[in-house]
Coordinates of C-alpha atoms in Angstrom, one line a residue:
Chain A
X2 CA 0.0 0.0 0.0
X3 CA 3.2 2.0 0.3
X4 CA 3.2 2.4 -3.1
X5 CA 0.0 4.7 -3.7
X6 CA 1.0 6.9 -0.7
X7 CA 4.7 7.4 -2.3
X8 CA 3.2 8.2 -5.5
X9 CA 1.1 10.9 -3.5
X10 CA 3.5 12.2 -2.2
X11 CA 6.3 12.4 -5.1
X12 CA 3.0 14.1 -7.0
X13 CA 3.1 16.8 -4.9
X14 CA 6.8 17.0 -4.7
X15 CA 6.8 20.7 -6.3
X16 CA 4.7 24.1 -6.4
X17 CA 3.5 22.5 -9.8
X18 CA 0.9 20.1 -7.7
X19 CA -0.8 17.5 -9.7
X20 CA 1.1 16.3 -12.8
X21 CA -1.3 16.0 -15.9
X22 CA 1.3 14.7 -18.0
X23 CA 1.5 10.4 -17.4
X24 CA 4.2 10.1 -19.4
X25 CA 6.6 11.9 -18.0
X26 CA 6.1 10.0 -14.5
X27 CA 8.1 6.8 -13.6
X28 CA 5.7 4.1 -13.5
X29 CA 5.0 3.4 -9.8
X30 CA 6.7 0.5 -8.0
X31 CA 4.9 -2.7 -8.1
X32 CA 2.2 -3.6 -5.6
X33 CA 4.0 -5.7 -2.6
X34 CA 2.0 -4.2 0.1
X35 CA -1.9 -3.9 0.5
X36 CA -3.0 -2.0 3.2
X37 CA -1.7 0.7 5.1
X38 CA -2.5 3.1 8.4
X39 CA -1.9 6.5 8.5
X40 CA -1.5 7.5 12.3
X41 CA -1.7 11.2 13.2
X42 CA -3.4 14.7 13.0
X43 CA -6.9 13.8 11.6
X44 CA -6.4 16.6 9.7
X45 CA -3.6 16.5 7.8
X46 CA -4.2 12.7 7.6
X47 CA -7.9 13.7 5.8
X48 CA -5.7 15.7 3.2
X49 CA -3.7 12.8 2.4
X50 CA -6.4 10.6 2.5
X51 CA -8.3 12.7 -0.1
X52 CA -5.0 12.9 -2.3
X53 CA -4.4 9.7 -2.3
X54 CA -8.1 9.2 -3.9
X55 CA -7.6 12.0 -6.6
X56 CA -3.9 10.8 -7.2
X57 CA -5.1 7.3 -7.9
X58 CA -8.4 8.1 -9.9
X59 CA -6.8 10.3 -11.9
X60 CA -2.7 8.8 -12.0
X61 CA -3.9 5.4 -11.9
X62 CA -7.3 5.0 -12.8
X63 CA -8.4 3.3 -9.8
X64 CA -11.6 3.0 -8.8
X65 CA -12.0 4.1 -5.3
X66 CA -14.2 3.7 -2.1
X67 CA -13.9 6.6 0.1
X68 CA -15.8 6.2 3.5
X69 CA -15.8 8.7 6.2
X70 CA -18.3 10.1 8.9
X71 CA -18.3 13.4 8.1
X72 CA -19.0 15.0 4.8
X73 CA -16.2 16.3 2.7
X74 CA -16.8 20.4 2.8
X75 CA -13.6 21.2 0.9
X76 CA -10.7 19.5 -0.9
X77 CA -7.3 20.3 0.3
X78 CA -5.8 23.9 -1.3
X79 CA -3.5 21.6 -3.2
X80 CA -5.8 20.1 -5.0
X81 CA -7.8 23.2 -5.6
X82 CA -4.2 24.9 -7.0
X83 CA -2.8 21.5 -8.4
X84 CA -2.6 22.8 -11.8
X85 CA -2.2 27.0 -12.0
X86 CA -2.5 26.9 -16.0
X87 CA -5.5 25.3 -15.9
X88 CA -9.2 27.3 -16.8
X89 CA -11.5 26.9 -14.1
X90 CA -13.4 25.0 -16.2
X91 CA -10.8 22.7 -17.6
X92 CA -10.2 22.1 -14.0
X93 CA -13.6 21.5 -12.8
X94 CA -13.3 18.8 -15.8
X95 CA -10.6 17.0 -15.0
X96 CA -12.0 17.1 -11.3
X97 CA -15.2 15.7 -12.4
X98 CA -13.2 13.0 -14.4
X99 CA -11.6 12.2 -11.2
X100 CA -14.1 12.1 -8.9
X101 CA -16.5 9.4 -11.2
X102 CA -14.2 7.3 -10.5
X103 CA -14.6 7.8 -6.7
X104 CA -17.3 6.8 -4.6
X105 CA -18.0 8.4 -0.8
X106 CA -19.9 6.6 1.1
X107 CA -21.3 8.5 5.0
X108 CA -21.6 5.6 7.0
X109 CA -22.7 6.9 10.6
X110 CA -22.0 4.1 12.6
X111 CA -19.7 0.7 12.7
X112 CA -22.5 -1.1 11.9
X113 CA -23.4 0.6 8.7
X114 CA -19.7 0.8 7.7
X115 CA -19.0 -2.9 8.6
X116 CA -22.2 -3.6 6.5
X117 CA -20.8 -1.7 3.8
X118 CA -17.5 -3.2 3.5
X119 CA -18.8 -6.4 3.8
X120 CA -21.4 -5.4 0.4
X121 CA -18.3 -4.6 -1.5
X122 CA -18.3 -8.1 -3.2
X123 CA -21.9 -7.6 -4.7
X124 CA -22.5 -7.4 -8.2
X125 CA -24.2 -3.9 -7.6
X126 CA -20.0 -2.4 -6.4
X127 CA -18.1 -4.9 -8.8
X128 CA -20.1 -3.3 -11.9
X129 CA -18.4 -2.5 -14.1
X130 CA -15.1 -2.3 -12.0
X131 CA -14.6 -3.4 -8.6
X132 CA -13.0 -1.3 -6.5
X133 CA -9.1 -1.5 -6.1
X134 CA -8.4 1.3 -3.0
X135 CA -10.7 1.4 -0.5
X136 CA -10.3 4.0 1.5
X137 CA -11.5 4.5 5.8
X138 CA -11.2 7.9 7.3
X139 CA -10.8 8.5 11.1
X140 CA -11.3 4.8 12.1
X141 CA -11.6 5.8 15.6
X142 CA -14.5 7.9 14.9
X143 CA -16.1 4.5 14.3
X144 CA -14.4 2.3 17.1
X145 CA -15.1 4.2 20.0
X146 CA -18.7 5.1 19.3
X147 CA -21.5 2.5 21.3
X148 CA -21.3 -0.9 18.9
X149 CA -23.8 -3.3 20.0
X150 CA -22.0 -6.3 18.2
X151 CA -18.4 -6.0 20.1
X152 CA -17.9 -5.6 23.7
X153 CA -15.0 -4.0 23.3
X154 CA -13.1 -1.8 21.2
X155 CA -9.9 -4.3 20.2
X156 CA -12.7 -7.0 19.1
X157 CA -14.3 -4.1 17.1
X158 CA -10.7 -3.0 15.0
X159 CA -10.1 -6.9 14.2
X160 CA -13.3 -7.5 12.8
X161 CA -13.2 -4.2 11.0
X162 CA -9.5 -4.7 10.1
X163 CA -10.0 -8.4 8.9
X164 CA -13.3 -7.5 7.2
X165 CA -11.0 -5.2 5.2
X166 CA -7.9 -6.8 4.3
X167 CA -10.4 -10.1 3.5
X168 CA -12.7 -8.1 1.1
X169 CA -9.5 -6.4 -0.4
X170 CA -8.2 -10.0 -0.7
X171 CA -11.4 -10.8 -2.8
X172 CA -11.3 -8.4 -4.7
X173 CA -8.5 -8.3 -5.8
X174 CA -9.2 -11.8 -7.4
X175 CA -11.7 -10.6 -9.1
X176 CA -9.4 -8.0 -10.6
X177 CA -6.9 -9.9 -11.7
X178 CA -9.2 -12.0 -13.7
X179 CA -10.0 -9.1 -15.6
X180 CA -8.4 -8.6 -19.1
X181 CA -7.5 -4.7 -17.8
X182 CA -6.6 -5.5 -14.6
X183 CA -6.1 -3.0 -11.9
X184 CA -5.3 -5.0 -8.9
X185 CA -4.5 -5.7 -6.5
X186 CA -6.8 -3.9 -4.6
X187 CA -5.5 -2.0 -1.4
X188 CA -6.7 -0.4 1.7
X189 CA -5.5 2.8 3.4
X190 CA -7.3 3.9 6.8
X191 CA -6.8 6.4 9.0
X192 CA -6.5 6.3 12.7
X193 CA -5.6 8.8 15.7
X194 CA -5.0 7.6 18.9
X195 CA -6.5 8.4 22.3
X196 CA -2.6 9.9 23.2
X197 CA -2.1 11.5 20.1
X198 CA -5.6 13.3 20.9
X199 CA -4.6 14.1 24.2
X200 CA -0.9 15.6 23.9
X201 CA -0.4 18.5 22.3
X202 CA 2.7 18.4 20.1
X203 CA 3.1 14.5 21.4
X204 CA 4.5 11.0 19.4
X205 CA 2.2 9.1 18.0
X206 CA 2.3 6.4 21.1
X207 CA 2.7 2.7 20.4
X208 CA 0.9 1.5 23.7
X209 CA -2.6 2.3 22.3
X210 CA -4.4 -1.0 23.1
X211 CA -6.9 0.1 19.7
X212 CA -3.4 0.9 17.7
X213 CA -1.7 -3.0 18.3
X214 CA -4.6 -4.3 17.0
X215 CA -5.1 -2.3 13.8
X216 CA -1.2 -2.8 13.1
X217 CA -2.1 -6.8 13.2
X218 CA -3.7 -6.4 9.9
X219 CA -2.5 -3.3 8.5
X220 CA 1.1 -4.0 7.2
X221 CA 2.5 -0.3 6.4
X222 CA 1.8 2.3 9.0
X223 CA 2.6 5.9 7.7
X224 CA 3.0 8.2 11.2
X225 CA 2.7 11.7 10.7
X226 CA 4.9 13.3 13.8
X227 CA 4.4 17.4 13.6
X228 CA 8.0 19.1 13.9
X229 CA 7.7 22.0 16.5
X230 CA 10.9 23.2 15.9
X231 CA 11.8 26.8 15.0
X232 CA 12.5 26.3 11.1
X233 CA 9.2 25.8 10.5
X234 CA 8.1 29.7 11.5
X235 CA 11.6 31.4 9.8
X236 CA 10.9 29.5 6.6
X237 CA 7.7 30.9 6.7
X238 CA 5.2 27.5 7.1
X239 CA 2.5 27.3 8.8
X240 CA 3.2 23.3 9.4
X241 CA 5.9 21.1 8.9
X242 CA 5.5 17.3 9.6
X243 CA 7.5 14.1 9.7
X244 CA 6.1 11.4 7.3
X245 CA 7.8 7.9 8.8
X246 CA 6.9 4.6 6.9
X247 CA 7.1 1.7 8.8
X248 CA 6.0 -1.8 9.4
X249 CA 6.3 -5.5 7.9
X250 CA 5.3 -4.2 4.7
X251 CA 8.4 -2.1 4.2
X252 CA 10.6 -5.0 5.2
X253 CA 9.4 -7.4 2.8
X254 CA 9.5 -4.8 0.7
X255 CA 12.9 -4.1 0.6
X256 CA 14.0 -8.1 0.7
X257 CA 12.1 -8.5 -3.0
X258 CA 14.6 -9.0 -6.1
X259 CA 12.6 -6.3 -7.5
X260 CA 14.7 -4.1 -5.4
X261 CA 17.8 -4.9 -7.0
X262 CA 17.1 -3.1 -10.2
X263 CA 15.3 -0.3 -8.7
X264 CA 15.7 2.4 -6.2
X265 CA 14.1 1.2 -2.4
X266 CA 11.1 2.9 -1.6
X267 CA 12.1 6.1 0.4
X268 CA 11.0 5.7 4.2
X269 CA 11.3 9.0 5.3
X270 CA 9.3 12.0 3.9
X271 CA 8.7 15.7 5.4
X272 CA 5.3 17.3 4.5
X273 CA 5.4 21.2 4.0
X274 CA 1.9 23.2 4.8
X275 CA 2.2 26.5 3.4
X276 CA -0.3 29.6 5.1
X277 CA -2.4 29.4 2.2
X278 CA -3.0 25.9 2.9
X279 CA -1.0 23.9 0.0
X280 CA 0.7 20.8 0.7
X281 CA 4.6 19.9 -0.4
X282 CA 6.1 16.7 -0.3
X283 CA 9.8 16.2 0.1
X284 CA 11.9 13.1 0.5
X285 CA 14.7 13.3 3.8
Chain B
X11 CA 4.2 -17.2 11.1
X12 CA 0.8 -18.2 10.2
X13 CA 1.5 -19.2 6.8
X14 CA 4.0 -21.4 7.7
X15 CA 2.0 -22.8 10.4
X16 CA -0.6 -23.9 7.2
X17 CA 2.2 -25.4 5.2
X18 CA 3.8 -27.2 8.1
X19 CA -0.3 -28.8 9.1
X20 CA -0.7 -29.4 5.5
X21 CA 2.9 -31.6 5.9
X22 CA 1.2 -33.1 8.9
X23 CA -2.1 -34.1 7.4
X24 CA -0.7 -34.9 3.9
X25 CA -0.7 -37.8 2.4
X26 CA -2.7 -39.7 0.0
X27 CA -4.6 -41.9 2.6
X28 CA -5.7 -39.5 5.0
X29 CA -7.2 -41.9 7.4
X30 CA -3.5 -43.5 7.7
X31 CA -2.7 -41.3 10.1
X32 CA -5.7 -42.5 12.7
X33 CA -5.2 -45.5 12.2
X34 CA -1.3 -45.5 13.5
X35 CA -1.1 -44.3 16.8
X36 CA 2.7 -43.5 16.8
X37 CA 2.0 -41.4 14.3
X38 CA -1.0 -40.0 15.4
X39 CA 0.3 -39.0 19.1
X40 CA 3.3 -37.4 17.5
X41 CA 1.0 -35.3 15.1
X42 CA -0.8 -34.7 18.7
X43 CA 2.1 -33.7 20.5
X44 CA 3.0 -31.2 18.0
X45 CA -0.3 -29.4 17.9
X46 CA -0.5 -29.7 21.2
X47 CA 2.8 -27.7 21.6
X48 CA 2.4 -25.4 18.7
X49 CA -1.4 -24.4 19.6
X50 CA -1.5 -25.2 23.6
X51 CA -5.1 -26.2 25.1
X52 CA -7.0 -25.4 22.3
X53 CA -5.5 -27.8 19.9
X54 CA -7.6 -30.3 21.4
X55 CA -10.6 -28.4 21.9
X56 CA -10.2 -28.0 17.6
X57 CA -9.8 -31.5 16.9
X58 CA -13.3 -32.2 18.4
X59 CA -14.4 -29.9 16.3
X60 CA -12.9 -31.4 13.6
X61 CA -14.1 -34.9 14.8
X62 CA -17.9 -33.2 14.3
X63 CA -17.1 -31.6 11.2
X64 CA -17.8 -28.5 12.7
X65 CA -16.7 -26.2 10.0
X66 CA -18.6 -25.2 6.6
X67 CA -17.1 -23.4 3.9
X68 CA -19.6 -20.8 2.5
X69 CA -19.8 -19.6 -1.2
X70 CA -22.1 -16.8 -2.5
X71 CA -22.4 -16.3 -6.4
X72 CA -20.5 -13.6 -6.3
X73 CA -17.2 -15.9 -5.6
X74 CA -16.6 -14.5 -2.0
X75 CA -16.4 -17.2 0.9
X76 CA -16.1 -17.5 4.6
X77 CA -15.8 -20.1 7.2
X78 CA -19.0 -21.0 9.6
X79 CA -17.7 -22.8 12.7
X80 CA -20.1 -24.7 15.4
X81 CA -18.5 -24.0 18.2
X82 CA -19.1 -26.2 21.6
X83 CA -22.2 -24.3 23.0
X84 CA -24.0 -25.1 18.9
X85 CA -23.1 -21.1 18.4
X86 CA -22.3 -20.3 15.0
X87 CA -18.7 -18.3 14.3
X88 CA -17.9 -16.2 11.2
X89 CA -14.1 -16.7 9.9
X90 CA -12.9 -14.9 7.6
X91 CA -10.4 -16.7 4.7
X92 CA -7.6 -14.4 4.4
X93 CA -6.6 -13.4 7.5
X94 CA -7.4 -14.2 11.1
X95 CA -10.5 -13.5 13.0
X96 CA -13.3 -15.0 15.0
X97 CA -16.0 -13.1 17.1
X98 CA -15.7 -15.8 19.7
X99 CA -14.6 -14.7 23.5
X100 CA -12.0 -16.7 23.2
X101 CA -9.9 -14.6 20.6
X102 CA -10.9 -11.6 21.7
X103 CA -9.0 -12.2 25.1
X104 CA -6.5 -14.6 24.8
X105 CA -5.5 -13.2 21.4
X106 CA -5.9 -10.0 21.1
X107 CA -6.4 -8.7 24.4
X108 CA -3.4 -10.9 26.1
X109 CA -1.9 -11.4 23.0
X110 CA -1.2 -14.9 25.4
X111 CA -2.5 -17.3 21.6
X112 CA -1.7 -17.5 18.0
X113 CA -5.5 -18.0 17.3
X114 CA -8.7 -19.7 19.1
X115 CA -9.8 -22.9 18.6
X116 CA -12.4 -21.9 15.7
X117 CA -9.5 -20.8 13.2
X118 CA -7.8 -23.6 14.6
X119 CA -10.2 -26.1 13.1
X120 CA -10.7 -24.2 9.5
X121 CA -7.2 -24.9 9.5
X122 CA -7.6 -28.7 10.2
X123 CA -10.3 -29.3 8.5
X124 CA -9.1 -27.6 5.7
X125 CA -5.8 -29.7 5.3
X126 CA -7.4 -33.0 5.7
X127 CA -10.7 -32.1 3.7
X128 CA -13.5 -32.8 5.7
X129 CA -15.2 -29.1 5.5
X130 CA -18.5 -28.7 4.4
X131 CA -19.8 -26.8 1.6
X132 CA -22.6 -24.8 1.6
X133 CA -23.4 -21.5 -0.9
X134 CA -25.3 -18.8 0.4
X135 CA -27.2 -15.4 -1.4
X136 CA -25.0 -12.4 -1.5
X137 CA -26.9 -10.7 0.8
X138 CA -26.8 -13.5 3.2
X139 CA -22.8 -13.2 2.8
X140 CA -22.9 -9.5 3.7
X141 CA -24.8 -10.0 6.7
X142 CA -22.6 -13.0 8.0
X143 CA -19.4 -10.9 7.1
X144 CA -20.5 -8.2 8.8
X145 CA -22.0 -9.8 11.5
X146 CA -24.9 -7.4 11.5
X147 CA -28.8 -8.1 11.2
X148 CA -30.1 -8.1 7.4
X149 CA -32.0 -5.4 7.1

């Protein structure tokens, strides 16, 4: 799953934002991990979130499942500057070319989202084109409301978390018997933990009870760490924050023979937020 | 560590005369012992069910499956097939909770039954898959 939040973020590498021209890209590297958690700001994590939907609609051509609790009132200011040259409405055009191929679904409870997930396999959401990125915003919005079915919140992330990765595992069969296929499919969540809420300026902690379960299932965790330092005001940001990838997903990553004849994923990004709102990758 | 858990029962459990290994009792308290010292308690507790062919794959038309286990008290648990999970107390505190067990005795079996071919078949609607995988009412 690494592999859609690296070409997120080397999309919006530059001022430039989102890149209309395919050819000029590097292909992105080749699928070897299929979910991943960003842990962090729910904020900033939306913002990714929502990029990584645009950058794989429009990059890719994915389909993509976008569930979240609250409704989407804006898009991030890079995507609403991504491409300077463009006519408003060439823009809203490519936009709307985008976002067919994204579906948001408002699910207000774990129940309705669990119900959701687990429709994904019907014929009604594999026609024409099953999904391949399904996408969960602010999974903690869903653990910790009252869930009649778990008694507990760890029991509630498994079966959410297995319910995912198992209907990603489906479908991505079904993708790759498809003459066009554009599997596998993948899974990106978000998650903020009851620390992260609670500190201001803290580490993402690792002794959330909720957190060990979800990183069970999820095999890439992308932790977004805010840097409180001084160089973020001088050079004139309004944010600066640590991107770290991690998890079992990166390590088999790196041990594939794939890697031998192409650069290693980087693991280590910084994201720039400007006052005006727009987002800037940058590899450390 | 899961996966090669699978390979090593299907090692186990392979063969082409499944029943050979019931019938020799050398063989079959070795293949005892190791469960019993891979798995712990509930290694036995899954060969029961195995012995009541407990477990029943599930197919909907749509090609998606799942696992239905019986557990001891006749309660029916939903497995998923691609990664572990079972709403059974049982996994939800000596697994995940204590983190003190590799699985509970539901996967357990799947596993079993699976490698020695005694699971059921049995294909539900779609809808009737959503509801199981979900674990929710149907609507």
């Amino acid at each position: 799953m690494s592999d859609i939040l690296t070409v997120v973020f080397r999309t919006f590498m530059s001022h430039t934002g989102l890149k209309t021209d395919l050819a000029a890209d590097p292909p992105p590297p080749a699928a070897t991990t299929r979910s991943a958690l960003v842990v962090g700001d729910h904020s900033v994590s939306r913002s990714v979130l929502l990029l990584a939907a645009v950058t794989a609609a429009s990059h890719l051509g994915l389909r993509v499942m976008f569930f979240t609790r609250t409704q989407i009132q804006s898009l991030p200011a890079s995507l609403q500057k991504c491409v300077p040259s463009l006519s408003p409405e060439s823009l809203k055009f490519l936009f709307s070319f985008s976002f067919k191929k994204i579906k948001f679904s408002y699910p207000r409870t774990v129940e309705e989202l669990l119900h959701q997930i687990a429709s994904l396999h019907e014929s009604t959401n594999t026609s024409p084109t099953p999904p391949s990125l399904i996408i969960v915003d602010r999974l903690e919005g869903f653990l910790r409301g009252h869930s009649e079915l778990h008694p507990g919140e760890q029991s509630c992330a498994a079966h959410l978390s297995a319910l995912l990765c198992d209907t990603a595992a489906f479908l991505t069969q079904v993708l790759e018997k498809r003459p066009s296929s554009s599997g596998p499919c993948r899974v990106i969540a978000s998650f903020r933990s009851q620390e992260d809420a609670g500190q201001a300026g803290g580490e993402p902690s690792a002794t959330d009870p909720v957190l060990d379960i979800l990183d069970r299932y999820f095999q890439v965790r992308c932790t977004l760490d805010q840097d409180r330092g001084y160089e973020a005001a001088a050079a004139g940001l309004q944010q600066v924050w640590n991107i770290y990838l991690s998890g079992r997903g990166i390590a088999d990553a790196s041990d594939t023979k794939d890697c031998e004849d192409r650069p290693a994923e980087a693991q280590e990004w910084q994201l720039l937020i400007y006052p005006d709102g727009l987002m800037e990758f940058k590899v450390v | 560590c899961f996966f090669y858990q699978q390979s090593s029962l299907r090692q186990l459990y392979g063969g082409a005369d499944k029943t050979y290994l019931f019938k020799q009792k050398h063989y079959h308290s070795n293949v005892l012992s190791i469960l019993k010292f891979v798995f712990g308690p509930c290694a036995l507790q899954a060969l029961d069910l195995v012995d009541q062919r407990s477990v029943t794959c599930l197919s909907s038309s749509s090609g998606r499956k799942a696992f239905q286990v019986i557990g001891g008290s006749g309660r029916l648990y939903t497995c998923f097939v691609s990664c572990h999970y079972c709403p059974c107390p049982a996994f939800a505190y000596t697994v995940l909770r204590r983190n003190e067990g590799l699985l509970c005795k539901h996967i357990l079996a799947v596993y079993l039954c699976q490698a020695i071919g005694v699971t059921q078949q049995e294909s539900v609607s779609d809808q009737q898959m959503s509801t199981l995988l979900s674990g929710t009412v149907a609507p």
